[in-house]
CSV table of C-alpha atoms in Angstrom, one decimal:
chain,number,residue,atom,x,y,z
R,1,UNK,CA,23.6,62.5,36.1
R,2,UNK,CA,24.8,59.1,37.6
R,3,UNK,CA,28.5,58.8,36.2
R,4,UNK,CA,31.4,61.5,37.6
R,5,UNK,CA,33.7,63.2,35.5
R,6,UNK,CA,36.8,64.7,36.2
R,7,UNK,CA,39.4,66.8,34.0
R,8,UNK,CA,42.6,65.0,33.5
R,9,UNK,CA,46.0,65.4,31.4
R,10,UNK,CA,44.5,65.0,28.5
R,11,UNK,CA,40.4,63.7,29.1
R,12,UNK,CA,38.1,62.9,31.9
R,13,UNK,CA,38.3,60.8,34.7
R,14,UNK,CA,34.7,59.4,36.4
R,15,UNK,CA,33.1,56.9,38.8
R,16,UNK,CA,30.1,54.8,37.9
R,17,UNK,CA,28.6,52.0,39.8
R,18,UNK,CA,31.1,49.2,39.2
R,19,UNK,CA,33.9,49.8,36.8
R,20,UNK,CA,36.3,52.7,35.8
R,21,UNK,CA,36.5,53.3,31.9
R,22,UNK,CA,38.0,55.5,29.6
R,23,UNK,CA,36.7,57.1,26.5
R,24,UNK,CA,37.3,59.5,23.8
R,25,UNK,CA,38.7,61.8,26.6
R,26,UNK,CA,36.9,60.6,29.2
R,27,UNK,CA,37.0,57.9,32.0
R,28,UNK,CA,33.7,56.6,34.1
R,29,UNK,CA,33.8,54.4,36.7
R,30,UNK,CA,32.3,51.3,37.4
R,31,UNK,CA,34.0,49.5,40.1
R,32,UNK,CA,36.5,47.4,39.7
R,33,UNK,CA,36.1,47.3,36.1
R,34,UNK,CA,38.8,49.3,34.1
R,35,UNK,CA,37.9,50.4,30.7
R,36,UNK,CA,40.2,52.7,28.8
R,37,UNK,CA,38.8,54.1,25.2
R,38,UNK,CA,40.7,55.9,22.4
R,39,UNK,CA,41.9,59.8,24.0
R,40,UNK,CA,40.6,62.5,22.0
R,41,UNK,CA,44.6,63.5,20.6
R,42,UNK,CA,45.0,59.8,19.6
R,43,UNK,CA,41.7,59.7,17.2
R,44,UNK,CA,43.0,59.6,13.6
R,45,UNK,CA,41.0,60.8,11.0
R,46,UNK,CA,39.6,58.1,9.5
R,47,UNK,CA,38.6,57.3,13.7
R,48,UNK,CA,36.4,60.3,13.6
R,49,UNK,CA,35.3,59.7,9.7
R,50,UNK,CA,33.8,56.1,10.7
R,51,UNK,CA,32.2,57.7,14.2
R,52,UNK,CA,34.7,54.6,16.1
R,53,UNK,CA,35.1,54.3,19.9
R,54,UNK,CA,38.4,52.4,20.2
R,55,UNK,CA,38.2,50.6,23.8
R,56,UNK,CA,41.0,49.5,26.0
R,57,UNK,CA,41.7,46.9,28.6
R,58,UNK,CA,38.4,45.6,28.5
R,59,UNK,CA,36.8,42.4,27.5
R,60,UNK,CA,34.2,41.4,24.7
R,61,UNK,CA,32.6,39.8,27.8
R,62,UNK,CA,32.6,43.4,30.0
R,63,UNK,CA,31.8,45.2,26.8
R,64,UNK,CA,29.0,43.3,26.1
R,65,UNK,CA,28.0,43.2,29.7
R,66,UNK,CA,28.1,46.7,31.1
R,67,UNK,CA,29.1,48.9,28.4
R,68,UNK,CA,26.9,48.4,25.3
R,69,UNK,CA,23.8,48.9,27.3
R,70,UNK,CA,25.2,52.1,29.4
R,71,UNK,CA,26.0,53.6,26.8
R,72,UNK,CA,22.7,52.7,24.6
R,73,UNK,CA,25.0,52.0,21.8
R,74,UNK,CA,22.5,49.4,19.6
R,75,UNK,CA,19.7,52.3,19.4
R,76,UNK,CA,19.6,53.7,16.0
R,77,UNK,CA,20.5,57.3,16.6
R,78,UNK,CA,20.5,58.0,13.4
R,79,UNK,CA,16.6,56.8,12.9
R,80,UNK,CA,15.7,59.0,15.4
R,81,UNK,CA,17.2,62.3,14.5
R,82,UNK,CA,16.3,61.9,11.0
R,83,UNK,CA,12.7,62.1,12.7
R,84,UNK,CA,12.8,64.9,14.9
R,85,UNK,CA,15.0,67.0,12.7
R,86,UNK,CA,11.5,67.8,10.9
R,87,UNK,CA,11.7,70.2,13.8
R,88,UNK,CA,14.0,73.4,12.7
R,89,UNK,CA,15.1,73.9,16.6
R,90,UNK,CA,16.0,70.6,17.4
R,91,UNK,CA,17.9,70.5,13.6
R,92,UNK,CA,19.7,73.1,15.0
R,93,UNK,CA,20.3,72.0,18.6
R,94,UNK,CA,21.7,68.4,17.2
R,95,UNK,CA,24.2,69.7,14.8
R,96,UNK,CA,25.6,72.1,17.9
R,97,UNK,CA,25.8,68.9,20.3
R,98,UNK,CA,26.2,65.7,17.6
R,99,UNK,CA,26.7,62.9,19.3
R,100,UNK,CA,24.8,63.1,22.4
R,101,UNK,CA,23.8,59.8,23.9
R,102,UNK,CA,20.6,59.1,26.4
R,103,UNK,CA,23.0,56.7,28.8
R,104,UNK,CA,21.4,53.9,30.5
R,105,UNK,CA,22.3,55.2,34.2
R,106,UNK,CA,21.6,53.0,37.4
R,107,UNK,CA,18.5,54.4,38.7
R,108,UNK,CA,19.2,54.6,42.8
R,109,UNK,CA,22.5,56.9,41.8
R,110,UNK,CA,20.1,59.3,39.7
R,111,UNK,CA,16.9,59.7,41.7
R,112,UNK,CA,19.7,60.4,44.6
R,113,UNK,CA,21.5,62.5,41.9
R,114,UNK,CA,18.2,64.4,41.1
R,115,UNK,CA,17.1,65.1,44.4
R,116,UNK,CA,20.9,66.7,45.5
R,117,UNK,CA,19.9,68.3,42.2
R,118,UNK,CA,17.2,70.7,43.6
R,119,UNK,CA,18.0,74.4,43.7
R,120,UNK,CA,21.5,73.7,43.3
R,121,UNK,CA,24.3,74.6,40.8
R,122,UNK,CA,26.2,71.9,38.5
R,123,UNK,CA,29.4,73.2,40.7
R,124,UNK,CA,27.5,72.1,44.2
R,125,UNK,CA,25.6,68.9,42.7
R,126,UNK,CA,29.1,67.2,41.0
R,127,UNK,CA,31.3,68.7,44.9
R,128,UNK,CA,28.0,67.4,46.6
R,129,UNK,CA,28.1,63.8,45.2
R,130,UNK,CA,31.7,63.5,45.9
R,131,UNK,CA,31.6,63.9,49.2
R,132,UNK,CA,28.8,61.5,50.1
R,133,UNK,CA,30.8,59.0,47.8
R,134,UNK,CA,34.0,59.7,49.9
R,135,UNK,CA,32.0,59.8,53.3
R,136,UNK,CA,30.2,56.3,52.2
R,137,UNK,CA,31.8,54.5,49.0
R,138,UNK,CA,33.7,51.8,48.3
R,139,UNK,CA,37.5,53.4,47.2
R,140,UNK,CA,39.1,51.6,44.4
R,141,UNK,CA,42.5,52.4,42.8
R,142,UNK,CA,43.4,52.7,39.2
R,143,UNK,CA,46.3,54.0,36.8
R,144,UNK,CA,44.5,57.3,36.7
R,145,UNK,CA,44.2,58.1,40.6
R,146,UNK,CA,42.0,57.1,43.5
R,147,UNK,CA,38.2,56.8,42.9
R,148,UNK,CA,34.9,56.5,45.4
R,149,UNK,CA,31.9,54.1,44.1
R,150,UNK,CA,28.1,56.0,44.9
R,151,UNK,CA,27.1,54.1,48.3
R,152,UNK,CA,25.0,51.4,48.0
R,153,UNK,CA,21.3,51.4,50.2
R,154,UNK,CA,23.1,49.4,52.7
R,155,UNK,CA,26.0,51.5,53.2
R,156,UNK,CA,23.7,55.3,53.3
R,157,UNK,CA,21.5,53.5,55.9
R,158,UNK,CA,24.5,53.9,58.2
R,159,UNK,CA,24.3,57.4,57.8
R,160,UNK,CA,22.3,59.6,60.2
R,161,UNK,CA,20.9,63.4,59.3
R,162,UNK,CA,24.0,65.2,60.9
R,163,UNK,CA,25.9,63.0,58.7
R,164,UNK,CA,24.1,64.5,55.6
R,165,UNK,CA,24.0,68.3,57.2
R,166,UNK,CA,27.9,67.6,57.6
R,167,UNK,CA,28.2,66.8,54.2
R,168,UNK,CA,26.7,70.2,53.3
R,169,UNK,CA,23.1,68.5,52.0
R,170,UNK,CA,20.8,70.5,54.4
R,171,UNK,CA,17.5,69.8,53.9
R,172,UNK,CA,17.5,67.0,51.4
R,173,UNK,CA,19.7,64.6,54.1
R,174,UNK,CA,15.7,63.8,55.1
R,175,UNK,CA,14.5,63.2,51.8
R,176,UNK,CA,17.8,60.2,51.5
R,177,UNK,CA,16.9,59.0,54.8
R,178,UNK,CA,13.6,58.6,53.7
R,179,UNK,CA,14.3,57.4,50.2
R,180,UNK,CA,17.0,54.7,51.9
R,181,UNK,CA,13.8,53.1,54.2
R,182,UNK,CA,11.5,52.7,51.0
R,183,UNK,CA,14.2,50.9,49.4
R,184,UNK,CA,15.0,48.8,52.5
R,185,UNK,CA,11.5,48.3,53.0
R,186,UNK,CA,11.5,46.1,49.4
R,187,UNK,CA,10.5,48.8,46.9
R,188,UNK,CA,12.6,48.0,43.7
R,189,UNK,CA,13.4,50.5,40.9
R,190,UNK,CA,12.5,48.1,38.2
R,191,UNK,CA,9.0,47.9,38.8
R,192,UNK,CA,8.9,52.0,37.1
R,193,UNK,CA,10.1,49.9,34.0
R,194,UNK,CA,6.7,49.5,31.4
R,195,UNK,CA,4.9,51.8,32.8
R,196,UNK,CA,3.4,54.1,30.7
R,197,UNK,CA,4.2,58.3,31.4
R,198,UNK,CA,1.4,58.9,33.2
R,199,UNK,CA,2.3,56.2,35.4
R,200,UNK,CA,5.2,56.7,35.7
R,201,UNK,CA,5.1,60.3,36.8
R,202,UNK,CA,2.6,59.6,39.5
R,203,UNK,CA,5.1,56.5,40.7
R,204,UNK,CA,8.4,59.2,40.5
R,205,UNK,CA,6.5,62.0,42.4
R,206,UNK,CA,5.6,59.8,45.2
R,207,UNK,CA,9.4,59.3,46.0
R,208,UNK,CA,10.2,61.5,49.2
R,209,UNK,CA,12.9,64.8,47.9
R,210,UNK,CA,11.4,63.5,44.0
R,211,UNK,CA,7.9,64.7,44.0
C-alpha cells in the first residue's frame, strides 16, 4: 500500500519514500532517486522469456541499496509457489496474477496507509494519500511530472485535526495525531521485526486507528 501509482503515456508513474523509479510500466518514487525500468511496449520477447527487469538511470550502488530489498527480489519465488501450489485455489490464483511480489514497504507509510484504509474505497484511499502528501510532503521534480514524498513524523506533527478533517480524513485525523506522538515519543517500527505472530498482532493492535 506504501508506493503511488499513477497512469501515464504508456505505464505508471508513483511516489515512494526517497526515489522515483520506473518499471515495466510503472514508475515509484523514492525521493530524489530516479529509477527508470524497461516500459511494457519495449519488452522483447526474449525480455519476457528470461522474466528480465531492464533498469534505467540508476546505479549498481542505488540498485543494490534501495531497490533489491523493496522489491524482495533475492527471495526464491519460485520455492515458494512450487509449495503452496499443492493448494488447487492458490494454483489457480497464481497463474491468474504471476508475478506478484510481497514488496518490502517502509512501515510508517503503511500503518498510515492502512489506517486511511478503514471503510474506504481504493478510489478514496490512493485521492486520500495524495492530498496529505501534497498538504505535507517534500515536492520533487522529474522527467515524468511533479511528485509529493509521504510526510515524514516531523512534518504530520505540524498538522492539527482540522488540518486532517480538511483533507477529507474525518475520524481517523485522531488516530494520525495519536500515532504521530507514539512515534515522537521514541517508539520505533523496527522493534515489530522478530517477533513472532502472536506478538506481533498484539504489538499492531495496540497502535491508535490499527487495532
Amino acid at each position: 500500500m506504501e508506493n503511488r501509482w499513477i497512469l501515464v503515456i504508456d505505464g505508471y508513474e508513483g511516489i515512494r519514500k526517497s526515489a522515483i523509479n520506473l518499471f515495466n510500466g510503472y514508475v515509484a518514487g523514492l525521493v530524489p532517486y530516479v529509477l527508470p525500468i524497461k516500459m511494457v511496449s519495449e519488452l522483447t520477447q526474449d525480455d519476457i522469456k528470461e522474466n528480465n527487469i531492464i533498469f534505467y538511470d540508476t546505479t549498481e550502488n542505488d540498485f543494490n541499496l534501495i531497490w533489491k530489498e523493496y522489491f524482495d527480489l533475492e527471495r526464491d519465488y519460485g520455492a515458494i509457489i512450487k509449495t503452496v501450489s499443492q493448494n488447487e485455489t492458490i494454483a489457480e490464483a497464481i497463474k491468474f496474477a504471476d508475478g506478484i511480489r510481497i514488496l518490502n514497504q517502509d512501515p510508517w507509510e503503511t500503518t498510515l496507509s492502512f489506517v486511511i484504509s478503514q471503510n474506504n474505497n481504493i478510489k478514496r484511499i490512493s485521492q486520500t494519500i495524495e492530498k496529505l502528501a501534497e498538504k505535507a510532503g517534500k515536492k520533487t521534480l522529474s522527467k515524468w511530472g511533479e511528485y509529493y514524498a509521504f510526510p515524514s513524523v516531523n512534518e504530520l506533527e505540524k498538522l492539527s485535526e482540522n488540518d486532517y478533517k480538511e483533507l477529507g480524513f474525518g475520524y481517523r485525523g485522531r488516530y494520525f495525531i495519536e500515532l504521530v506522538k507514539k512515534l515522537k515519543s521514541g517508539y520505533d517500527f523496527s522493534r515489530l521485526k522478530g517477533l513472532k505472530n502472536a506478538e506481533l498482532f498484539s504489538e499492531l493492535t495496540s497502535i491508535t486507528g490499527v487495532g
